[in-house]
Amino acid sequence: MALSLSGERPSAAAMPVSPFAVLVRWVAKTQAARTRRTALAALLELDHNRLNDLGIDRQDVVDAMRLNGTAAGRRLTAARAVKARL
């Protein structure tokens, strides 16, 4: 157990949470999610041959749409890798 001096603050207390910073992070996260959804929706509009050229199919895109965050990109990359081996 570490002893702290009376004048020291824990590291968590040293970083105040700014409501503005929280808002900015939330807006950035929301915009990234919207961009990701738009990109995946655009992939669904491509025909079968174009998707095949990319190494994915419609079900891969639908599966990626169900995931949150960067997991969608990892899902599509994994699907491309599997199909590249075939």
PDB file of N, CA, C and O in Angstrom:
ATOM      1  N   MET A   1       0.840  -1.160   0.000  1.00  0.00           N
ATOM      2  CA  MET A   1       0.000   0.000   0.000  1.00  0.00           C
ATOM      3  C   MET A   1       0.893   1.232   0.000  1.00  0.00           C
ATOM      4  O   MET A   1       1.816   1.360   0.785  1.00  0.00           O
ATOM      5  N   ALA A   2       0.589   2.143  -0.892  1.00  0.00           N
ATOM      6  CA  ALA A   2       1.399   3.352  -1.004  1.00  0.00           C
ATOM      7  C   ALA A   2       0.818   4.440  -0.117  1.00  0.00           C
ATOM      8  O   ALA A   2      -0.396   4.568   0.035  1.00  0.00           O
ATOM      9  N   LEU A   3       1.694   5.175   0.466  1.00  0.00           N
ATOM     10  CA  LEU A   3       1.273   6.301   1.294  1.00  0.00           C
ATOM     11  C   LEU A   3       1.294   7.568   0.453  1.00  0.00           C
ATOM     12  O   LEU A   3       2.168   7.761  -0.382  1.00  0.00           O
ATOM     13  N   SER A   4       0.319   8.401   0.643  1.00  0.00           N
ATOM     14  CA  SER A   4       0.324   9.667  -0.080  1.00  0.00           C
ATOM     15  C   SER A   4       0.410  10.804   0.931  1.00  0.00           C
ATOM     16  O   SER A   4      -0.091  10.711   2.049  1.00  0.00           O
ATOM     17  N   LEU A   5       1.059  11.838   0.491  1.00  0.00           N
ATOM     18  CA  LEU A   5       1.174  13.013   1.342  1.00  0.00           C
ATOM     19  C   LEU A   5      -0.142  13.771   1.339  1.00  0.00           C
ATOM     20  O   LEU A   5      -0.948  13.650   0.408  1.00  0.00           O
ATOM     21  N   SER A   6      -0.367  14.564   2.331  1.00  0.00           N
ATOM     22  CA  SER A   6      -1.640  15.269   2.433  1.00  0.00           C
ATOM     23  C   SER A   6      -1.839  16.258   1.275  1.00  0.00           C
ATOM     24  O   SER A   6      -2.960  16.557   0.913  1.00  0.00           O
ATOM     25  N   GLY A   7      -0.779  16.747   0.699  1.00  0.00           N
ATOM     26  CA  GLY A   7      -0.896  17.701  -0.408  1.00  0.00           C
ATOM     27  C   GLY A   7      -1.061  17.048  -1.762  1.00  0.00           C
ATOM     28  O   GLY A   7      -1.283  17.717  -2.763  1.00  0.00           O
ATOM     29  N   GLU A   8      -0.958  15.744  -1.841  1.00  0.00           N
ATOM     30  CA  GLU A   8      -1.081  15.043  -3.120  1.00  0.00           C
ATOM     31  C   GLU A   8      -2.527  14.676  -3.394  1.00  0.00           C
ATOM     32  O   GLU A   8      -3.295  14.374  -2.493  1.00  0.00           O
ATOM     33  N   ARG A   9      -2.871  14.727  -4.678  1.00  0.00           N
ATOM     34  CA  ARG A   9      -4.197  14.289  -5.081  1.00  0.00           C
ATOM     35  C   ARG A   9      -4.060  13.016  -5.892  1.00  0.00           C
ATOM     36  O   ARG A   9      -3.068  12.828  -6.582  1.00  0.00           O
ATOM     37  N   PRO A  10      -5.039  12.146  -5.823  1.00  0.00           N
ATOM     38  CA  PRO A  10      -4.990  10.956  -6.680  1.00  0.00           C
ATOM     39  C   PRO A  10      -5.031  11.367  -8.153  1.00  0.00           C
ATOM     40  O   PRO A  10      -5.538  12.438  -8.501  1.00  0.00           O
ATOM     41  N   SER A  11      -4.517  10.524  -9.029  1.00  0.00           N
ATOM     42  CA  SER A  11      -4.448  10.871 -10.449  1.00  0.00           C
ATOM     43  C   SER A  11      -5.835  11.074 -11.045  1.00  0.00           C
ATOM     44  O   SER A  11      -6.018  11.874 -11.952  1.00  0.00           O
ATOM     45  N   ALA A  12      -6.833  10.356 -10.563  1.00  0.00           N
ATOM     46  CA  ALA A  12      -8.188  10.543 -11.082  1.00  0.00           C
ATOM     47  C   ALA A  12      -8.715  11.928 -10.739  1.00  0.00           C
ATOM     48  O   ALA A  12      -9.438  12.545 -11.515  1.00  0.00           O
ATOM     49  N   ALA A  13      -8.366  12.439  -9.599  1.00  0.00           N
ATOM     50  CA  ALA A  13      -8.824  13.766  -9.202  1.00  0.00           C
ATOM     51  C   ALA A  13      -8.058  14.856  -9.937  1.00  0.00           C
ATOM     52  O   ALA A  13      -8.533  15.976 -10.054  1.00  0.00           O
ATOM     53  N   ALA A  14      -6.898  14.535 -10.467  1.00  0.00           N
ATOM     54  CA  ALA A  14      -6.088  15.531 -11.161  1.00  0.00           C
ATOM     55  C   ALA A  14      -6.656  15.873 -12.531  1.00  0.00           C
ATOM     56  O   ALA A  14      -6.314  16.887 -13.103  1.00  0.00           O
ATOM     57  N   MET A  15      -7.533  15.021 -13.047  1.00  0.00           N
ATOM     58  CA  MET A  15      -8.097  15.267 -14.363  1.00  0.00           C
ATOM     59  C   MET A  15      -9.575  15.607 -14.235  1.00  0.00           C
ATOM     60  O   MET A  15     -10.417  14.716 -14.169  1.00  0.00           O
ATOM     61  N   PRO A  16      -9.913  16.868 -14.210  1.00  0.00           N
ATOM     62  CA  PRO A  16     -11.327  17.227 -14.112  1.00  0.00           C
ATOM     63  C   PRO A  16     -12.056  16.895 -15.416  1.00  0.00           C
ATOM     64  O   PRO A  16     -11.485  16.982 -16.494  1.00  0.00           O
ATOM     65  N   VAL A  17     -13.293  16.485 -15.293  1.00  0.00           N
ATOM     66  CA  VAL A  17     -14.091  16.153 -16.462  1.00  0.00           C
ATOM     67  C   VAL A  17     -14.818  17.408 -16.915  1.00  0.00           C
ATOM     68  O   VAL A  17     -15.645  17.966 -16.194  1.00  0.00           O
ATOM     69  N   SER A  18     -14.488  17.838 -18.096  1.00  0.00           N
ATOM     70  CA  SER A  18     -15.107  19.025 -18.669  1.00  0.00           C
ATOM     71  C   SER A  18     -16.378  18.606 -19.412  1.00  0.00           C
ATOM     72  O   SER A  18     -16.329  17.734 -20.281  1.00  0.00           O
ATOM     73  N   PRO A  19     -17.496  19.222 -19.109  1.00  0.00           N
ATOM     74  CA  PRO A  19     -18.715  18.890 -19.851  1.00  0.00           C
ATOM     75  C   PRO A  19     -18.568  19.168 -21.345  1.00  0.00           C
ATOM     76  O   PRO A  19     -19.110  18.441 -22.174  1.00  0.00           O
ATOM     77  N   PHE A  20     -17.804  20.194 -21.696  1.00  0.00           N
ATOM     78  CA  PHE A  20     -17.581  20.502 -23.108  1.00  0.00           C
ATOM     79  C   PHE A  20     -16.798  19.384 -23.787  1.00  0.00           C
ATOM     80  O   PHE A  20     -17.121  18.975 -24.901  1.00  0.00           O
ATOM     81  N   ALA A  21     -15.770  18.865 -23.100  1.00  0.00           N
ATOM     82  CA  ALA A  21     -14.973  17.779 -23.667  1.00  0.00           C
ATOM     83  C   ALA A  21     -15.821  16.520 -23.845  1.00  0.00           C
ATOM     84  O   ALA A  21     -15.691  15.807 -24.844  1.00  0.00           O
ATOM     85  N   VAL A  22     -16.693  16.260 -22.896  1.00  0.00           N
ATOM     86  CA  VAL A  22     -17.582  15.100 -23.000  1.00  0.00           C
ATOM     87  C   VAL A  22     -18.514  15.271 -24.200  1.00  0.00           C
ATOM     88  O   VAL A  22     -18.736  14.334 -24.973  1.00  0.00           O
ATOM     89  N   LEU A  23     -19.036  16.472 -24.393  1.00  0.00           N
ATOM     90  CA  LEU A  23     -19.926  16.757 -25.518  1.00  0.00           C
ATOM     91  C   LEU A  23     -19.196  16.596 -26.845  1.00  0.00           C
ATOM     92  O   LEU A  23     -19.720  15.989 -27.791  1.00  0.00           O
ATOM     93  N   VAL A  24     -17.974  17.103 -26.922  1.00  0.00           N
ATOM     94  CA  VAL A  24     -17.194  16.994 -28.149  1.00  0.00           C
ATOM     95  C   VAL A  24     -16.922  15.534 -28.479  1.00  0.00           C
ATOM     96  O   VAL A  24     -17.043  15.113 -29.642  1.00  0.00           O
ATOM     97  N   ARG A  25     -16.564  14.726 -27.475  1.00  0.00           N
ATOM     98  CA  ARG A  25     -16.331  13.298 -27.712  1.00  0.00           C
ATOM     99  C   ARG A  25     -17.600  12.596 -28.171  1.00  0.00           C
ATOM    100  O   ARG A  25     -17.565  11.747 -29.060  1.00  0.00           O
ATOM    101  N   TRP A  26     -18.733  12.965 -27.577  1.00  0.00           N
ATOM    102  CA  TRP A  26     -19.998  12.347 -27.958  1.00  0.00           C
ATOM    103  C   TRP A  26     -20.357  12.689 -29.411  1.00  0.00           C
ATOM    104  O   TRP A  26     -20.784  11.823 -30.171  1.00  0.00           O
ATOM    105  N   VAL A  27     -20.167  13.952 -29.789  1.00  0.00           N
ATOM    106  CA  VAL A  27     -20.465  14.371 -31.160  1.00  0.00           C
ATOM    107  C   VAL A  27     -19.553  13.635 -32.139  1.00  0.00           C
ATOM    108  O   VAL A  27     -20.009  13.142 -33.180  1.00  0.00           O
ATOM    109  N   ALA A  28     -18.275  13.531 -31.828  1.00  0.00           N
ATOM    110  CA  ALA A  28     -17.343  12.827 -32.709  1.00  0.00           C
ATOM    111  C   ALA A  28     -17.721  11.358 -32.849  1.00  0.00           C
ATOM    112  O   ALA A  28     -17.682  10.793 -33.949  1.00  0.00           O
ATOM    113  N   LYS A  29     -18.100  10.752 -31.754  1.00  0.00           N
ATOM    114  CA  LYS A  29     -18.496   9.337 -31.774  1.00  0.00           C
ATOM    115  C   LYS A  29     -19.770   9.141 -32.596  1.00  0.00           C
ATOM    116  O   LYS A  29     -19.882   8.191 -33.375  1.00  0.00           O
ATOM    117  N   THR A  30     -20.712  10.066 -32.454  1.00  0.00           N
ATOM    118  CA  THR A  30     -21.957   9.988 -33.210  1.00  0.00           C
ATOM    119  C   THR A  30     -21.711  10.178 -34.701  1.00  0.00           C
ATOM    120  O   THR A  30     -22.287   9.465 -35.528  1.00  0.00           O
ATOM    121  N   GLN A  31     -20.853  11.120 -35.051  1.00  0.00           N
ATOM    122  CA  GLN A  31     -20.537  11.343 -36.462  1.00  0.00           C
ATOM    123  C   GLN A  31     -19.822  10.142 -37.069  1.00  0.00           C
ATOM    124  O   GLN A  31     -20.094   9.765 -38.211  1.00  0.00           O
ATOM    125  N   ALA A  32     -18.927   9.531 -36.321  1.00  0.00           N
ATOM    126  CA  ALA A  32     -18.235   8.340 -36.819  1.00  0.00           C
ATOM    127  C   ALA A  32     -19.215   7.194 -37.050  1.00  0.00           C
ATOM    128  O   ALA A  32     -19.119   6.480 -38.056  1.00  0.00           O
ATOM    129  N   ALA A  33     -20.158   7.040 -36.149  1.00  0.00           N
ATOM    130  CA  ALA A  33     -21.161   5.976 -36.304  1.00  0.00           C
ATOM    131  C   ALA A  33     -22.031   6.238 -37.528  1.00  0.00           C
ATOM    132  O   ALA A  33     -22.347   5.306 -38.284  1.00  0.00           O
ATOM    133  N   ARG A  34     -22.406   7.487 -37.749  1.00  0.00           N
ATOM    134  CA  ARG A  34     -23.226   7.826 -38.918  1.00  0.00           C
ATOM    135  C   ARG A  34     -22.452   7.574 -40.206  1.00  0.00           C
ATOM    136  O   ARG A  34     -22.993   7.030 -41.175  1.00  0.00           O
ATOM    137  N   THR A  35     -21.188   7.953 -40.227  1.00  0.00           N
ATOM    138  CA  THR A  35     -20.348   7.730 -41.410  1.00  0.00           C
ATOM    139  C   THR A  35     -20.219   6.241 -41.703  1.00  0.00           C
ATOM    140  O   THR A  35     -20.306   5.805 -42.856  1.00  0.00           O
ATOM    141  N   ARG A  36     -20.036   5.457 -40.646  1.00  0.00           N
ATOM    142  CA  ARG A  36     -19.915   4.007 -40.801  1.00  0.00           C
ATOM    143  C   ARG A  36     -21.215   3.419 -41.357  1.00  0.00           C
ATOM    144  O   ARG A  36     -21.187   2.592 -42.271  1.00  0.00           O
ATOM    145  N   ARG A  37     -22.355   3.841 -40.817  1.00  0.00           N
ATOM    146  CA  ARG A  37     -23.645   3.332 -41.312  1.00  0.00           C
ATOM    147  C   ARG A  37     -23.860   3.713 -42.771  1.00  0.00           C
ATOM    148  O   ARG A  37     -24.353   2.908 -43.572  1.00  0.00           O
ATOM    149  N   THR A  38     -23.493   4.934 -43.142  1.00  0.00           N
ATOM    150  CA  THR A  38     -23.649   5.397 -44.523  1.00  0.00           C
ATOM    151  C   THR A  38     -22.775   4.576 -45.470  1.00  0.00           C
ATOM    152  O   THR A  38     -23.218   4.188 -46.557  1.00  0.00           O
ATOM    153  N   ALA A  39     -21.546   4.305 -45.064  1.00  0.00           N
ATOM    154  CA  ALA A  39     -20.642   3.520 -45.902  1.00  0.00           C
ATOM    155  C   ALA A  39     -21.159   2.093 -46.079  1.00  0.00           C
ATOM    156  O   ALA A  39     -21.117   1.544 -47.189  1.00  0.00           O
ATOM    157  N   LEU A  40     -21.648   1.500 -45.013  1.00  0.00           N
ATOM    158  CA  LEU A  40     -22.178   0.138 -45.114  1.00  0.00           C
ATOM    159  C   LEU A  40     -23.444   0.104 -45.963  1.00  0.00           C
ATOM    160  O   LEU A  40     -23.650  -0.835 -46.738  1.00  0.00           O
ATOM    161  N   ALA A  41     -24.281   1.123 -45.836  1.00  0.00           N
ATOM    162  CA  ALA A  41     -25.486   1.189 -46.672  1.00  0.00           C
ATOM    163  C   ALA A  41     -25.108   1.338 -48.141  1.00  0.00           C
ATOM    164  O   ALA A  41     -25.765   0.761 -49.021  1.00  0.00           O
ATOM    165  N   ALA A  42     -24.058   2.092 -48.422  1.00  0.00           N
ATOM    166  CA  ALA A  42     -23.598   2.239 -49.808  1.00  0.00           C
ATOM    167  C   ALA A  42     -23.095   0.902 -50.350  1.00  0.00           C
ATOM    168  O   ALA A  42     -23.281   0.596 -51.530  1.00  0.00           O
ATOM    169  N   LEU A  43     -22.455   0.105 -49.498  1.00  0.00           N
ATOM    170  CA  LEU A  43     -22.017  -1.219 -49.933  1.00  0.00           C
ATOM    171  C   LEU A  43     -23.204  -2.109 -50.294  1.00  0.00           C
ATOM    172  O   LEU A  43     -23.125  -2.909 -51.229  1.00  0.00           O
ATOM    173  N   LEU A  44     -24.290  -1.968 -49.563  1.00  0.00           N
ATOM    174  CA  LEU A  44     -25.476  -2.784 -49.866  1.00  0.00           C
ATOM    175  C   LEU A  44     -26.086  -2.424 -51.215  1.00  0.00           C
ATOM    176  O   LEU A  44     -26.777  -3.242 -51.829  1.00  0.00           O
ATOM    177  N   GLU A  45     -25.833  -1.214 -51.693  1.00  0.00           N
ATOM    178  CA  GLU A  45     -26.381  -0.792 -52.987  1.00  0.00           C
ATOM    179  C   GLU A  45     -25.586  -1.330 -54.171  1.00  0.00           C
ATOM    180  O   GLU A  45     -26.057  -1.274 -55.302  1.00  0.00           O
ATOM    181  N   LEU A  46     -24.380  -1.841 -53.911  1.00  0.00           N
ATOM    182  CA  LEU A  46     -23.570  -2.383 -54.999  1.00  0.00           C
ATOM    183  C   LEU A  46     -24.138  -3.703 -55.485  1.00  0.00           C
ATOM    184  O   LEU A  46     -24.777  -4.439 -54.738  1.00  0.00           O
ATOM    185  N   ASP A  47     -23.899  -4.005 -56.759  1.00  0.00           N
ATOM    186  CA  ASP A  47     -24.382  -5.282 -57.282  1.00  0.00           C
ATOM    187  C   ASP A  47     -23.474  -6.428 -56.840  1.00  0.00           C
ATOM    188  O   ASP A  47     -22.398  -6.216 -56.270  1.00  0.00           O
ATOM    189  N   HIS A  48     -23.930  -7.629 -57.101  1.00  0.00           N
ATOM    190  CA  HIS A  48     -23.233  -8.835 -56.635  1.00  0.00           C
ATOM    191  C   HIS A  48     -21.798  -8.895 -57.159  1.00  0.00           C
ATOM    192  O   HIS A  48     -20.874  -9.263 -56.423  1.00  0.00           O
ATOM    193  N   ASN A  49     -21.602  -8.547 -58.429  1.00  0.00           N
ATOM    194  CA  ASN A  49     -20.268  -8.634 -59.020  1.00  0.00           C
ATOM    195  C   ASN A  49     -19.288  -7.668 -58.370  1.00  0.00           C
ATOM    196  O   ASN A  49     -18.123  -8.004 -58.157  1.00  0.00           O
ATOM    197  N   ARG A  50     -19.742  -6.463 -58.076  1.00  0.00           N
ATOM    198  CA  ARG A  50     -18.864  -5.483 -57.415  1.00  0.00           C
ATOM    199  C   ARG A  50     -18.474  -5.968 -56.015  1.00  0.00           C
ATOM    200  O   ARG A  50     -17.329  -5.841 -55.605  1.00  0.00           O
ATOM    201  N   LEU A  51     -19.452  -6.473 -55.280  1.00  0.00           N
ATOM    202  CA  LEU A  51     -19.156  -6.998 -53.943  1.00  0.00           C
ATOM    203  C   LEU A  51     -18.189  -8.174 -54.024  1.00  0.00           C
ATOM    204  O   LEU A  51     -17.280  -8.304 -53.204  1.00  0.00           O
ATOM    205  N   ASN A  52     -18.377  -9.013 -55.030  1.00  0.00           N
ATOM    206  CA  ASN A  52     -17.484 -10.148 -55.213  1.00  0.00           C
ATOM    207  C   ASN A  52     -16.067  -9.670 -55.519  1.00  0.00           C
ATOM    208  O   ASN A  52     -15.095 -10.263 -55.049  1.00  0.00           O
ATOM    209  N   ASP A  53     -15.933  -8.596 -56.296  1.00  0.00           N
ATOM    210  CA  ASP A  53     -14.615  -8.020 -56.571  1.00  0.00           C
ATOM    211  C   ASP A  53     -13.952  -7.523 -55.284  1.00  0.00           C
ATOM    212  O   ASP A  53     -12.720  -7.570 -55.154  1.00  0.00           O
ATOM    213  N   LEU A  54     -14.759  -7.044 -54.353  1.00  0.00           N
ATOM    214  CA  LEU A  54     -14.231  -6.583 -53.063  1.00  0.00           C
ATOM    215  C   LEU A  54     -13.932  -7.741 -52.115  1.00  0.00           C
ATOM    216  O   LEU A  54     -13.311  -7.549 -51.070  1.00  0.00           O
ATOM    217  N   GLY A  55     -14.418  -8.920 -52.460  1.00  0.00           N
ATOM    218  CA  GLY A  55     -14.165 -10.089 -51.618  1.00  0.00           C
ATOM    219  C   GLY A  55     -15.176 -10.264 -50.506  1.00  0.00           C
ATOM    220  O   GLY A  55     -14.894 -10.939 -49.513  1.00  0.00           O
ATOM    221  N   ILE A  56     -16.345  -9.663 -50.650  1.00  0.00           N
ATOM    222  CA  ILE A  56     -17.396  -9.789 -49.637  1.00  0.00           C
ATOM    223  C   ILE A  56     -18.712 -10.089 -50.338  1.00  0.00           C
ATOM    224  O   ILE A  56     -18.819 -10.008 -51.557  1.00  0.00           O
ATOM    225  N   ASP A  57     -19.727 -10.436 -49.564  1.00  0.00           N
ATOM    226  CA  ASP A  57     -21.073 -10.584 -50.115  1.00  0.00           C
ATOM    227  C   ASP A  57     -22.055  -9.809 -49.242  1.00  0.00           C
ATOM    228  O   ASP A  57     -21.677  -9.212 -48.237  1.00  0.00           O
ATOM    229  N   ARG A  58     -23.296  -9.795 -49.646  1.00  0.00           N
ATOM    230  CA  ARG A  58     -24.304  -8.994 -48.923  1.00  0.00           C
ATOM    231  C   ARG A  58     -24.443  -9.414 -47.463  1.00  0.00           C
ATOM    232  O   ARG A  58     -24.609  -8.573 -46.586  1.00  0.00           O
ATOM    233  N   GLN A  59     -24.361 -10.712 -47.196  1.00  0.00           N
ATOM    234  CA  GLN A  59     -24.515 -11.186 -45.821  1.00  0.00           C
ATOM    235  C   GLN A  59     -23.383 -10.670 -44.939  1.00  0.00           C
ATOM    236  O   GLN A  59     -23.606 -10.350 -43.775  1.00  0.00           O
ATOM    237  N   ASP A  60     -22.185 -10.552 -45.493  1.00  0.00           N
ATOM    238  CA  ASP A  60     -21.068  -9.983 -44.728  1.00  0.00           C
ATOM    239  C   ASP A  60     -21.359  -8.536 -44.347  1.00  0.00           C
ATOM    240  O   ASP A  60     -21.086  -8.113 -43.226  1.00  0.00           O
ATOM    241  N   VAL A  61     -21.943  -7.784 -45.273  1.00  0.00           N
ATOM    242  CA  VAL A  61     -22.267  -6.377 -45.000  1.00  0.00           C
ATOM    243  C   VAL A  61     -23.375  -6.287 -43.954  1.00  0.00           C
ATOM    244  O   VAL A  61     -23.303  -5.486 -43.023  1.00  0.00           O
ATOM    245  N   VAL A  62     -24.381  -7.135 -44.077  1.00  0.00           N
ATOM    246  CA  VAL A  62     -25.480  -7.141 -43.098  1.00  0.00           C
ATOM    247  C   VAL A  62     -24.951  -7.500 -41.716  1.00  0.00           C
ATOM    248  O   VAL A  62     -25.313  -6.875 -40.709  1.00  0.00           O
ATOM    249  N   ASP A  63     -24.071  -8.487 -41.661  1.00  0.00           N
ATOM    250  CA  ASP A  63     -23.468  -8.871 -40.370  1.00  0.00           C
ATOM    251  C   ASP A  63     -22.662  -7.715 -39.791  1.00  0.00           C
ATOM    252  O   ASP A  63     -22.691  -7.472 -38.586  1.00  0.00           O
ATOM    253  N   ALA A  64     -21.932  -7.002 -40.640  1.00  0.00           N
ATOM    254  CA  ALA A  64     -21.126  -5.868 -40.177  1.00  0.00           C
ATOM    255  C   ALA A  64     -22.013  -4.738 -39.662  1.00  0.00           C
ATOM    256  O   ALA A  64     -21.646  -4.036 -38.717  1.00  0.00           O
ATOM    257  N   MET A  65     -23.188  -4.566 -40.250  1.00  0.00           N
ATOM    258  CA  MET A  65     -24.097  -3.503 -39.817  1.00  0.00           C
ATOM    259  C   MET A  65     -24.632  -3.762 -38.408  1.00  0.00           C
ATOM    260  O   MET A  65     -24.995  -2.827 -37.708  1.00  0.00           O
ATOM    261  N   ARG A  66     -24.671  -5.015 -38.015  1.00  0.00           N
ATOM    262  CA  ARG A  66     -25.169  -5.351 -36.679  1.00  0.00           C
ATOM    263  C   ARG A  66     -24.140  -5.080 -35.583  1.00  0.00           C
ATOM    264  O   ARG A  66     -24.481  -5.050 -34.408  1.00  0.00           O
ATOM    265  N   LEU A  67     -22.878  -4.905 -35.967  1.00  0.00           N
ATOM    266  CA  LEU A  67     -21.806  -4.704 -34.998  1.00  0.00           C
ATOM    267  C   LEU A  67     -21.607  -3.228 -34.704  1.00  0.00           C
ATOM    268  O   LEU A  67     -21.958  -2.366 -35.496  1.00  0.00           O
ATOM    269  N   ASN A  68     -21.000  -2.947 -33.569  1.00  0.00           N
ATOM    270  CA  ASN A  68     -20.724  -1.566 -33.175  1.00  0.00           C
ATOM    271  C   ASN A  68     -19.269  -1.215 -33.435  1.00  0.00           C
ATOM    272  O   ASN A  68     -18.384  -2.064 -33.330  1.00  0.00           O
ATOM    273  N   GLY A  69     -19.019   0.045 -33.690  1.00  0.00           N
ATOM    274  CA  GLY A  69     -17.661   0.566 -33.770  1.00  0.00           C
ATOM    275  C   GLY A  69     -16.819  -0.070 -34.846  1.00  0.00           C
ATOM    276  O   GLY A  69     -17.297  -0.417 -35.923  1.00  0.00           O
ATOM    277  N   THR A  70     -15.551  -0.219 -34.551  1.00  0.00           N
ATOM    278  CA  THR A  70     -14.601  -0.735 -35.533  1.00  0.00           C
ATOM    279  C   THR A  70     -14.750  -2.230 -35.748  1.00  0.00           C
ATOM    280  O   THR A  70     -14.103  -2.785 -36.633  1.00  0.00           O
ATOM    281  N   ALA A  71     -15.599  -2.877 -34.975  1.00  0.00           N
ATOM    282  CA  ALA A  71     -15.822  -4.309 -35.162  1.00  0.00           C
ATOM    283  C   ALA A  71     -16.420  -4.579 -36.543  1.00  0.00           C
ATOM    284  O   ALA A  71     -16.192  -5.647 -37.118  1.00  0.00           O
ATOM    285  N   ALA A  72     -17.159  -3.625 -37.090  1.00  0.00           N
ATOM    286  CA  ALA A  72     -17.738  -3.791 -38.424  1.00  0.00           C
ATOM    287  C   ALA A  72     -16.635  -3.894 -39.468  1.00  0.00           C
ATOM    288  O   ALA A  72     -16.668  -4.760 -40.342  1.00  0.00           O
ATOM    289  N   GLY A  73     -15.654  -3.035 -39.380  1.00  0.00           N
ATOM    290  CA  GLY A  73     -14.532  -3.091 -40.315  1.00  0.00           C
ATOM    291  C   GLY A  73     -13.733  -4.368 -40.177  1.00  0.00           C
ATOM    292  O   GLY A  73     -13.312  -4.968 -41.173  1.00  0.00           O
ATOM    293  N   ARG A  74     -13.531  -4.786 -38.936  1.00  0.00           N
ATOM    294  CA  ARG A  74     -12.804  -6.041 -38.714  1.00  0.00           C
ATOM    295  C   ARG A  74     -13.585  -7.223 -39.277  1.00  0.00           C
ATOM    296  O   ARG A  74     -12.997  -8.171 -39.795  1.00  0.00           O
ATOM    297  N   ARG A  75     -14.907  -7.178 -39.186  1.00  0.00           N
ATOM    298  CA  ARG A  75     -15.750  -8.264 -39.719  1.00  0.00           C
ATOM    299  C   ARG A  75     -15.597  -8.361 -41.228  1.00  0.00           C
ATOM    300  O   ARG A  75     -15.448  -9.442 -41.783  1.00  0.00           O
ATOM    301  N   LEU A  76     -15.624  -7.223 -41.915  1.00  0.00           N
ATOM    302  CA  LEU A  76     -15.481  -7.237 -43.368  1.00  0.00           C
ATOM    303  C   LEU A  76     -14.072  -7.667 -43.778  1.00  0.00           C
ATOM    304  O   LEU A  76     -13.901  -8.408 -44.744  1.00  0.00           O
ATOM    305  N   THR A  77     -13.076  -7.236 -43.040  1.00  0.00           N
ATOM    306  CA  THR A  77     -11.697  -7.631 -43.343  1.00  0.00           C
ATOM    307  C   THR A  77     -11.525  -9.132 -43.154  1.00  0.00           C
ATOM    308  O   THR A  77     -10.863  -9.794 -43.961  1.00  0.00           O
ATOM    309  N   ALA A  78     -12.114  -9.674 -42.103  1.00  0.00           N
ATOM    310  CA  ALA A  78     -12.029 -11.116 -41.874  1.00  0.00           C
ATOM    311  C   ALA A  78     -12.730 -11.887 -42.979  1.00  0.00           C
ATOM    312  O   ALA A  78     -12.235 -12.923 -43.450  1.00  0.00           O
ATOM    313  N   ALA A  79     -13.865 -11.392 -43.435  1.00  0.00           N
ATOM    314  CA  ALA A  79     -14.597 -12.069 -44.517  1.00  0.00           C
ATOM    315  C   ALA A  79     -13.778 -12.052 -45.806  1.00  0.00           C
ATOM    316  O   ALA A  79     -13.725 -13.050 -46.536  1.00  0.00           O
ATOM    317  N   ARG A  80     -13.121 -10.914 -46.072  1.00  0.00           N
ATOM    318  CA  ARG A  80     -12.269 -10.834 -47.273  1.00  0.00           C
ATOM    319  C   ARG A  80     -11.109 -11.800 -47.167  1.00  0.00           C
ATOM    320  O   ARG A  80     -10.729 -12.437 -48.152  1.00  0.00           O
ATOM    321  N   ALA A  81     -10.521 -11.915 -45.982  1.00  0.00           N
ATOM    322  CA  ALA A  81      -9.385 -12.820 -45.806  1.00  0.00           C
ATOM    323  C   ALA A  81      -9.790 -14.274 -46.014  1.00  0.00           C
ATOM    324  O   ALA A  81      -9.064 -15.051 -46.640  1.00  0.00           O
ATOM    325  N   VAL A  82     -10.952 -14.638 -45.500  1.00  0.00           N
ATOM    326  CA  VAL A  82     -11.432 -16.014 -45.667  1.00  0.00           C
ATOM    327  C   VAL A  82     -11.676 -16.317 -47.136  1.00  0.00           C
ATOM    328  O   VAL A  82     -11.273 -17.361 -47.643  1.00  0.00           O
ATOM    329  N   LYS A  83     -12.300 -15.395 -47.840  1.00  0.00           N
ATOM    330  CA  LYS A  83     -12.610 -15.617 -49.250  1.00  0.00           C
ATOM    331  C   LYS A  83     -11.364 -15.570 -50.114  1.00  0.00           C
ATOM    332  O   LYS A  83     -11.321 -16.177 -51.185  1.00  0.00           O
ATOM    333  N   ALA A  84     -10.335 -14.858 -49.686  1.00  0.00           N
ATOM    334  CA  ALA A  84      -9.082 -14.794 -50.451  1.00  0.00           C
ATOM    335  C   ALA A  84      -8.359 -16.135 -50.409  1.00  0.00           C
ATOM    336  O   ALA A  84      -7.643 -16.481 -51.345  1.00  0.00           O
ATOM    337  N   ARG A  85      -8.555 -16.867 -49.327  1.00  0.00           N
ATOM    338  CA  ARG A  85      -7.896 -18.180 -49.197  1.00  0.00           C
ATOM    339  C   ARG A  85      -8.571 -19.248 -50.045  1.00  0.00           C
ATOM    340  O   ARG A  85      -7.982 -20.285 -50.322  1.00  0.00           O
ATOM    341  N   LEU A  86      -9.826 -19.027 -50.425  1.00  0.00           N
ATOM    342  CA  LEU A  86     -10.578 -20.045 -51.181  1.00  0.00           C
ATOM    343  C   LEU A  86     -10.195 -20.085 -52.627  1.00  0.00           C
ATOM    344  O   LEU A  86      -9.729 -19.350 -53.288  1.00  0.00           O
TER     345      LEU A  86
END
